[in-house]
CSV table of C-alpha atoms and ligand atoms in Angstrom, one decimal:
chain,number,residue,atom,x,y,z
A,1,MET,CA,94.0,127.5,94.5
A,2,GLY,CA,91.6,124.9,96.4
A,3,PHE,CA,94.3,122.1,98.6
A,4,VAL,CA,96.3,122.9,96.2
A,5,ASP,CA,98.7,125.8,96.1
A,6,TYR,CA,101.4,126.3,93.1
A,7,ALA,CA,104.4,128.8,93.2
A,8,VAL,CA,107.2,129.4,90.9
A,9,ASP,CA,110.8,130.7,92.1
A,10,GLY,CA,113.3,131.4,89.7
A,11,ALA,CA,113.1,127.3,86.9
A,12,VAL,CA,111.5,125.7,89.9
A,13,GLY,CA,107.7,124.8,90.7
A,14,LEU,CA,106.7,124.5,94.6
A,15,ILE,CA,103.6,123.0,94.1
A,16,THR,CA,101.7,122.2,98.4
A,17,ILE,CA,99.4,120.3,99.5
A,18,ASN,CA,97.4,122.6,101.5
A,19,ARG,CA,94.8,121.2,103.7
A,20,PRO,CA,96.4,121.0,107.0
A,21,GLN,CA,93.5,120.5,108.9
A,22,ALA,CA,93.2,116.8,107.6
A,23,LEU,CA,97.2,116.2,108.1
A,24,ASN,CA,97.2,117.2,104.2
A,25,ALA,CA,94.9,113.9,103.6
A,26,LEU,CA,93.9,112.8,99.8
A,27,ASN,CA,90.1,113.2,99.7
A,28,SER,CA,89.0,113.4,95.9
A,29,GLN,CA,88.9,117.1,95.9
A,30,VAL,CA,92.5,117.3,96.4
A,31,LEU,CA,93.3,114.8,93.5
A,32,ASP,CA,91.3,116.9,91.3
A,33,ASP,CA,93.3,119.9,92.6
A,34,LEU,CA,96.7,118.4,92.4
A,35,ASN,CA,95.7,117.2,88.8
A,36,GLU,CA,94.7,121.0,87.5
A,37,VAL,CA,97.8,122.0,89.0
A,38,ILE,CA,99.9,119.4,87.2
A,39,ASP,CA,98.5,120.4,83.9
A,40,ASN,CA,99.3,123.7,84.3
A,41,VAL,CA,102.4,123.6,85.2
A,42,ASN,CA,104.3,125.9,82.3
A,43,LEU,CA,107.3,124.1,80.8
A,44,GLU,CA,108.2,126.9,79.5
A,45,GLU,CA,108.9,128.4,82.9
A,46,ILE,CA,110.1,125.7,84.9
A,47,ARG,CA,112.6,122.7,84.8
A,48,ALA,CA,112.1,121.3,88.1
A,49,LEU,CA,109.1,120.8,91.0
A,50,VAL,CA,109.3,120.4,94.7
A,51,LEU,CA,106.3,118.6,96.0
A,52,THR,CA,105.8,119.1,99.8
A,53,GLY,CA,102.8,119.6,102.3
A,54,ALA,CA,101.6,121.9,104.0
A,55,GLY,CA,102.5,122.6,108.2
A,56,ASP,CA,104.9,120.7,110.1
A,57,LYS,CA,103.1,117.7,110.6
A,58,SER,CA,102.4,116.1,107.5
A,59,PHE,CA,103.8,115.5,104.3
A,60,VAL,CA,100.1,113.9,103.3
A,61,ALA,CA,98.3,111.2,106.0
A,62,GLY,CA,97.0,108.7,103.5
A,63,ALA,CA,93.7,108.8,101.3
A,64,ASP,CA,90.9,110.5,103.5
A,65,ILE,CA,89.6,107.4,105.4
A,66,GLY,CA,86.3,108.9,106.2
A,67,GLU,CA,85.4,109.3,101.9
A,68,MET,CA,87.2,105.9,101.8
A,69,SER,CA,84.8,104.0,104.4
A,70,LYS,CA,81.6,104.6,102.7
A,71,LEU,CA,82.3,103.3,99.3
A,72,THR,CA,81.3,100.3,97.3
A,73,ARG,CA,83.3,98.0,95.8
A,74,LYS,CA,83.3,99.5,92.7
A,75,GLU,CA,83.8,103.1,93.7
A,76,GLY,CA,86.8,101.4,95.6
A,77,GLU,CA,88.3,100.2,92.1
A,78,ALA,CA,87.4,103.8,90.7
A,79,PHE,CA,88.9,106.6,93.6
A,80,GLY,CA,91.9,103.7,93.0
A,81,LYS,CA,92.2,104.1,89.0
A,82,LYS,CA,92.1,108.3,90.1
A,83,GLY,CA,95.2,108.2,92.1
A,84,ASN,CA,97.0,105.9,90.0
A,85,ASP,CA,96.4,108.1,86.9
A,86,LEU,CA,97.8,111.3,88.4
A,87,PHE,CA,100.7,109.2,90.4
A,88,LEU,CA,101.5,108.0,86.8
A,89,LYS,CA,101.4,111.5,85.8
A,90,ILE,CA,103.8,112.7,88.1
A,91,GLU,CA,105.9,109.4,87.9
A,92,THR,CA,106.7,110.4,83.9
A,93,PHE,CA,105.8,114.7,84.1
A,94,PRO,CA,108.8,115.7,81.9
A,95,VAL,CA,110.8,117.1,84.7
A,96,PRO,CA,112.2,116.3,87.8
A,97,VAL,CA,110.0,116.1,90.7
A,98,ILE,CA,111.2,116.1,94.2
A,99,ALA,CA,109.2,115.2,97.2
A,100,ALA,CA,110.2,117.2,100.2
A,101,VAL,CA,108.2,115.2,103.3
A,102,ASN,CA,107.6,117.1,106.0
A,103,GLY,CA,106.2,114.5,108.2
A,104,PHE,CA,103.5,111.9,108.3
A,105,ALA,CA,104.0,110.1,104.7
A,106,LEU,CA,101.3,107.4,105.1
A,107,GLY,CA,99.8,105.5,102.6
A,108,GLY,CA,98.7,107.2,99.8
A,109,GLY,CA,101.0,109.8,100.7
A,110,ASN,CA,103.8,107.5,101.0
A,111,GLU,CA,102.9,106.7,97.3
A,112,LEU,CA,102.7,110.6,96.4
A,113,ALA,CA,106.4,110.6,97.4
A,114,MET,CA,107.2,107.6,95.6
A,115,SER,CA,105.1,108.8,92.2
A,116,CYS,CA,108.0,111.4,92.7
A,117,ASP,CA,111.9,111.0,90.8
A,118,PHE,CA,113.4,111.1,94.7
A,119,ARG,CA,112.1,111.9,98.1
A,120,ILE,CA,114.1,114.3,100.9
A,121,CYS,CA,113.0,114.5,104.1
A,122,SER,CA,112.7,116.7,108.2
A,123,ASP,CA,113.9,114.0,110.5
A,124,ASN,CA,110.2,114.2,112.0
A,125,ALA,CA,109.3,112.5,108.9
A,126,MET,CA,107.2,108.8,109.3
A,127,PHE,CA,106.8,106.7,106.5
A,128,GLY,CA,104.2,103.6,106.2
A,129,GLN,CA,101.5,101.5,104.4
A,130,PRO,CA,99.3,101.6,107.1
A,131,GLU,CA,96.2,100.1,104.2
A,132,THR,CA,96.1,96.2,106.3
A,133,GLY,CA,94.9,97.5,109.5
A,134,LEU,CA,92.2,99.3,107.7
A,135,GLY,CA,91.3,96.2,105.5
A,136,ILE,CA,92.2,97.3,102.5
A,137,THR,CA,95.6,96.9,100.5
A,138,PRO,CA,98.0,100.0,99.3
A,139,GLY,CA,95.9,101.2,96.5
A,140,PHE,CA,97.5,104.0,94.7
A,141,GLY,CA,100.6,102.2,93.7
A,142,GLY,CA,102.2,101.3,96.6
A,143,THR,CA,102.3,97.5,96.3
A,144,GLN,CA,104.5,98.0,92.7
A,145,ARG,CA,106.8,101.2,93.7
A,146,LEU,CA,107.7,100.5,97.1
A,147,ALA,CA,108.7,96.7,96.3
A,148,ARG,CA,110.7,98.7,93.3
A,149,LEU,CA,112.3,101.3,95.4
A,150,VAL,CA,113.4,99.3,98.8
A,151,GLY,CA,113.0,95.7,97.4
A,152,PRO,CA,110.2,93.0,97.7
A,153,GLY,CA,111.2,91.6,101.0
A,154,MET,CA,111.6,95.0,102.8
A,155,ALA,CA,107.8,96.1,101.2
A,156,LYS,CA,106.4,93.0,102.2
A,157,GLN,CA,107.6,93.2,105.7
A,158,MET,CA,106.2,97.2,105.7
A,159,ILE,CA,102.7,96.3,103.8
A,160,TYR,CA,101.9,92.9,106.0
A,161,THR,CA,102.7,94.3,109.3
A,162,ALA,CA,101.2,97.9,108.4
A,163,ARG,CA,104.1,99.3,110.9
A,164,ASN,CA,105.4,102.8,110.4
A,165,ILE,CA,109.2,103.4,110.3
A,166,LYS,CA,111.0,106.8,111.3
A,167,ALA,CA,113.3,109.0,109.0
A,168,ASP,CA,116.6,107.3,109.5
A,169,GLU,CA,114.9,103.5,108.6
A,170,ALA,CA,114.0,105.4,105.4
A,171,TYR,CA,116.9,106.4,104.7
A,172,ARG,CA,118.9,103.2,105.6
A,173,ILE,CA,116.6,101.2,103.2
A,174,GLY,CA,116.9,104.0,100.2
A,175,LEU,CA,112.9,105.2,100.8
A,176,VAL,CA,114.6,108.5,100.8
A,177,ASN,CA,118.4,110.1,99.7
A,178,GLN,CA,118.6,112.8,102.9
A,179,ILE,CA,117.4,113.8,105.6
A,180,CYS,CA,117.6,117.4,107.4
A,181,THR,CA,115.7,119.6,110.1
A,182,LEU,CA,112.3,120.4,109.4
A,183,GLU,CA,113.7,124.5,108.8
A,184,GLU,CA,116.3,123.3,106.2
A,185,LEU,CA,113.5,120.5,104.3
A,186,LEU,CA,112.5,123.1,102.0
A,187,PRO,CA,115.4,125.8,101.2
A,188,THR,CA,117.1,122.0,100.5
A,189,ALA,CA,114.7,120.6,98.4
A,190,MET,CA,114.9,124.1,96.0
A,191,LYS,CA,118.2,124.3,96.1
A,192,LEU,CA,118.4,120.6,94.8
A,193,ALA,CA,115.9,121.3,92.3
A,194,SER,CA,117.3,124.3,91.5
A,195,THR,CA,121.0,122.7,90.9
A,196,ILE,CA,119.0,120.2,88.5
A,197,ALA,CA,117.0,123.2,86.9
A,198,GLY,CA,120.3,124.7,86.0
A,199,ASN,CA,121.6,121.6,84.4
A,200,ALA,CA,120.8,120.4,80.1
A,201,PRO,CA,117.4,120.6,80.1
A,202,ILE,CA,116.9,117.8,77.3
A,203,ALA,CA,119.7,115.6,79.0
A,204,VAL,CA,118.2,115.7,82.2
A,205,ARG,CA,114.5,114.5,80.3
A,206,ASN,CA,116.1,112.3,78.5
A,207,CYS,CA,117.8,110.5,81.7
A,208,LYS,CA,114.7,110.6,83.6
A,209,SER,CA,113.0,108.3,80.7
A,210,ALA,CA,116.0,106.1,80.6
A,211,VAL,CA,115.7,105.2,84.5
A,212,ASN,CA,111.8,105.0,84.4
A,213,GLU,CA,111.5,103.0,81.1
A,214,GLY,CA,114.6,101.5,81.3
A,215,ILE,CA,114.1,99.6,84.5
A,216,GLN,CA,111.2,97.9,83.1
A,217,LEU,CA,112.8,96.4,80.2
A,218,SER,CA,115.8,93.7,79.9
A,219,MET,CA,119.0,95.0,80.4
A,220,SER,CA,119.8,94.4,76.3
A,221,ASP,CA,116.3,96.3,75.6
A,222,ALA,CA,117.5,98.9,78.3
A,223,VAL,CA,120.9,99.7,76.8
A,224,ARG,CA,119.0,100.2,73.4
A,225,LEU,CA,116.9,102.7,74.8
A,226,GLU,CA,119.8,104.2,76.4
A,227,GLU,CA,121.7,104.3,73.2
A,228,GLU,CA,118.2,106.6,71.5
A,229,LEU,CA,118.2,109.1,74.7
A,230,PHE,CA,121.8,109.9,74.7
A,231,GLY,CA,121.3,109.7,70.8
A,232,GLY,CA,118.5,112.3,71.1
A,233,CYS,CA,120.9,114.6,72.8
A,234,PHE,CA,123.4,115.3,69.9
A,235,GLU,CA,122.9,117.9,67.5
A,236,SER,CA,121.1,120.1,70.2
A,237,ALA,CA,122.5,123.8,71.4
A,238,ASP,CA,122.7,122.5,74.3
A,239,GLN,CA,125.3,119.7,73.3
A,240,GLN,CA,127.3,122.1,71.4
A,241,GLU,CA,127.5,124.8,74.0
A,242,GLY,CA,128.1,122.1,77.1
A,243,MET,CA,130.9,120.4,74.9
A,244,ALA,CA,132.0,123.7,73.3
A,245,ASN,CA,132.8,125.8,76.8
A,246,PHE,CA,134.3,122.5,78.3
A,247,LEU,CA,136.8,122.6,75.5
A,248,ARG,CA,137.3,126.2,75.6
A,249,LYS,CA,138.0,125.5,79.3
A,250,LYS,CA,140.8,122.9,78.4
A,251,ASP,CA,142.8,125.4,75.9
A,252,ASP,CA,142.6,128.6,78.3
A,253,PRO,CA,140.9,128.0,82.1
A,254,ALA,CA,140.3,132.2,82.1
A,255,LYS,CA,137.4,131.2,79.2
A,256,VAL,CA,135.5,129.3,82.0
A,257,LYS,CA,131.9,130.2,81.7
A,258,HIS,CA,128.4,129.4,83.1
A,259,VAL,CA,126.7,127.6,80.3
A,260,ALA,CA,123.3,129.0,80.7
A,261,PHE,CA,121.2,126.0,78.3
A,262,GLN,CA,118.7,127.1,76.5
A,263,ASN,CA,116.4,123.9,76.4
A,264,LYS,CA,117.1,123.5,72.5
B,1,CO8,N1,91.8,110.6,106.4
B,1,CO8,C1,91.1,111.8,106.7
B,1,CO8,N2,91.3,112.0,107.6
B,1,CO8,C2,92.9,112.0,108.2
B,1,CO8,C3,93.3,111.7,108.1
B,1,CO8,C4,93.1,110.9,107.0
B,1,CO8,N3,93.9,109.2,106.2
B,1,CO8,N4,94.7,111.5,108.6
B,1,CO8,C5,94.5,112.6,109.4
B,1,CO8,N5,93.1,112.7,109.2
B,1,CO8,C6,93.1,114.2,110.6
B,1,CO8,C7,92.1,113.1,111.3
B,1,CO8,O1,90.8,112.8,111.3
B,1,CO8,C8,91.9,114.6,112.2
B,1,CO8,O2,90.7,115.2,112.1
B,1,CO8,P1,89.5,116.2,113.5
B,1,CO8,O3,90.9,117.1,113.9
B,1,CO8,O4,88.8,116.3,112.3
B,1,CO8,O5,89.3,115.1,114.1
B,1,CO8,C9,93.0,115.2,111.8
B,1,CO8,O6,93.8,114.5,111.0
B,1,CO8,C10,94.1,114.9,112.9
B,1,CO8,O7,94.8,113.8,112.5
B,1,CO8,P2,94.8,113.5,113.9
B,1,CO8,O8,94.5,114.1,115.0
B,1,CO8,O9,94.9,111.6,114.2
B,1,CO8,O10,96.9,113.5,114.5
B,1,CO8,P3,97.3,112.5,115.6
B,1,CO8,O11,98.6,113.6,115.2
B,1,CO8,O12,96.9,112.3,116.2
B,1,CO8,O13,97.5,111.2,114.1
B,1,CO8,C11,98.0,109.8,112.2
B,1,CO8,C12,98.6,111.5,113.2
B,1,CO8,C13,99.3,108.9,113.6
B,1,CO8,C14,98.4,110.2,111.5
B,1,CO8,C15,96.7,109.5,112.6
B,1,CO8,O14,96.3,111.0,111.8
B,1,CO8,C16,97.0,108.9,111.5
B,1,CO8,O15,97.1,107.2,111.7
B,1,CO8,N6,96.0,109.0,110.4
B,1,CO8,C17,95.5,107.6,109.3
B,1,CO8,C18,96.8,107.5,108.4
B,1,CO8,C19,96.4,106.2,107.8
B,1,CO8,O16,95.9,104.7,108.1
B,1,CO8,N7,96.7,106.5,106.5
B,1,CO8,C20,96.7,105.6,105.4
B,1,CO8,C21,95.0,105.3,104.9
B,1,CO8,S1,94.4,104.3,103.9
B,1,CO8,C22,95.1,105.4,102.2
B,1,CO8,O17,96.3,106.1,102.2
B,1,CO8,C23,95.2,103.8,101.0
B,1,CO8,C24,95.6,104.7,99.8
B,1,CO8,C25,95.2,104.1,98.4
B,1,CO8,C26,94.2,104.1,98.1
B,1,CO8,C27,93.3,103.6,97.5
B,1,CO8,C28,91.7,103.7,97.0
B,1,CO8,C29,91.1,102.1,97.0
């Protein structure tokens, strides 16, 4: 549909921002289309998502500067809220979302990638928050998520200088987990997603909540939260089968089998 495509491969959903003529820049329509695609993901069908950009040059080159150039103060705030609401929805989406960054991830593009669970990128990728050079602050969560991901000092340096960094530097500072060639990027991301999709879905979902929510709490509250989520896995069919399989293996290695987790 529109500027965002959706396809399913096995238990993995692939979302592609498809506006290559503008390097996949996020205008209001792209944000609306992405929101609609996310709302329509069938969680009975998939257990992980990959998010990428169309073409071989850009993941997302930021929010649409042409559209933003005409905004009033009130409209600017509303545009920021539109992006933030959507990116929070992605960050808290029940299944893991991997960003496959295939080129520029600038401004809102880096912010979109940072709302995913983790990022892998192609060797031509470029990351940055160029907003201060445009007379604005990052407005889709960049000041917050970048500081949490790479630490406040590095985040402030990137944001204040508006300097873009290449894939190897993004890897060095922990913004991305892995660098591949452009050809290998999508297969690698899909393979990672399908590995995740093969693990127990309730456990994976609880791990996502534990990390995302726990990181905002004191250690004592965070470990209490972990206890609840850990306990929440017990008595599930997947926990019982996963552990029974291990015990069968100990008993007789010939009984090793692949556990097809049922999400219940
Ligand atoms: N917005 C709109 N159009 C864009 C954008 C963008 N962010 N980026 C690229 N395009 C368009 C270009 O205008 C061009 O269109 P056309 O062919 O019609 O002229 C087309 O994409 C191709 O771009 P270039 O010709 O510039 O390609 P280059 O390879 O020469 O350069 C760059 C690529 C370096 C990525 C360059 O396009 C660039 O610098 N783009 C802007 C990057 C940027 O500054 N991004 C941050 C935007 S600000 C932001 O994201 C804020 C987010 C929070 C919003 C909060 C709201 C309140």
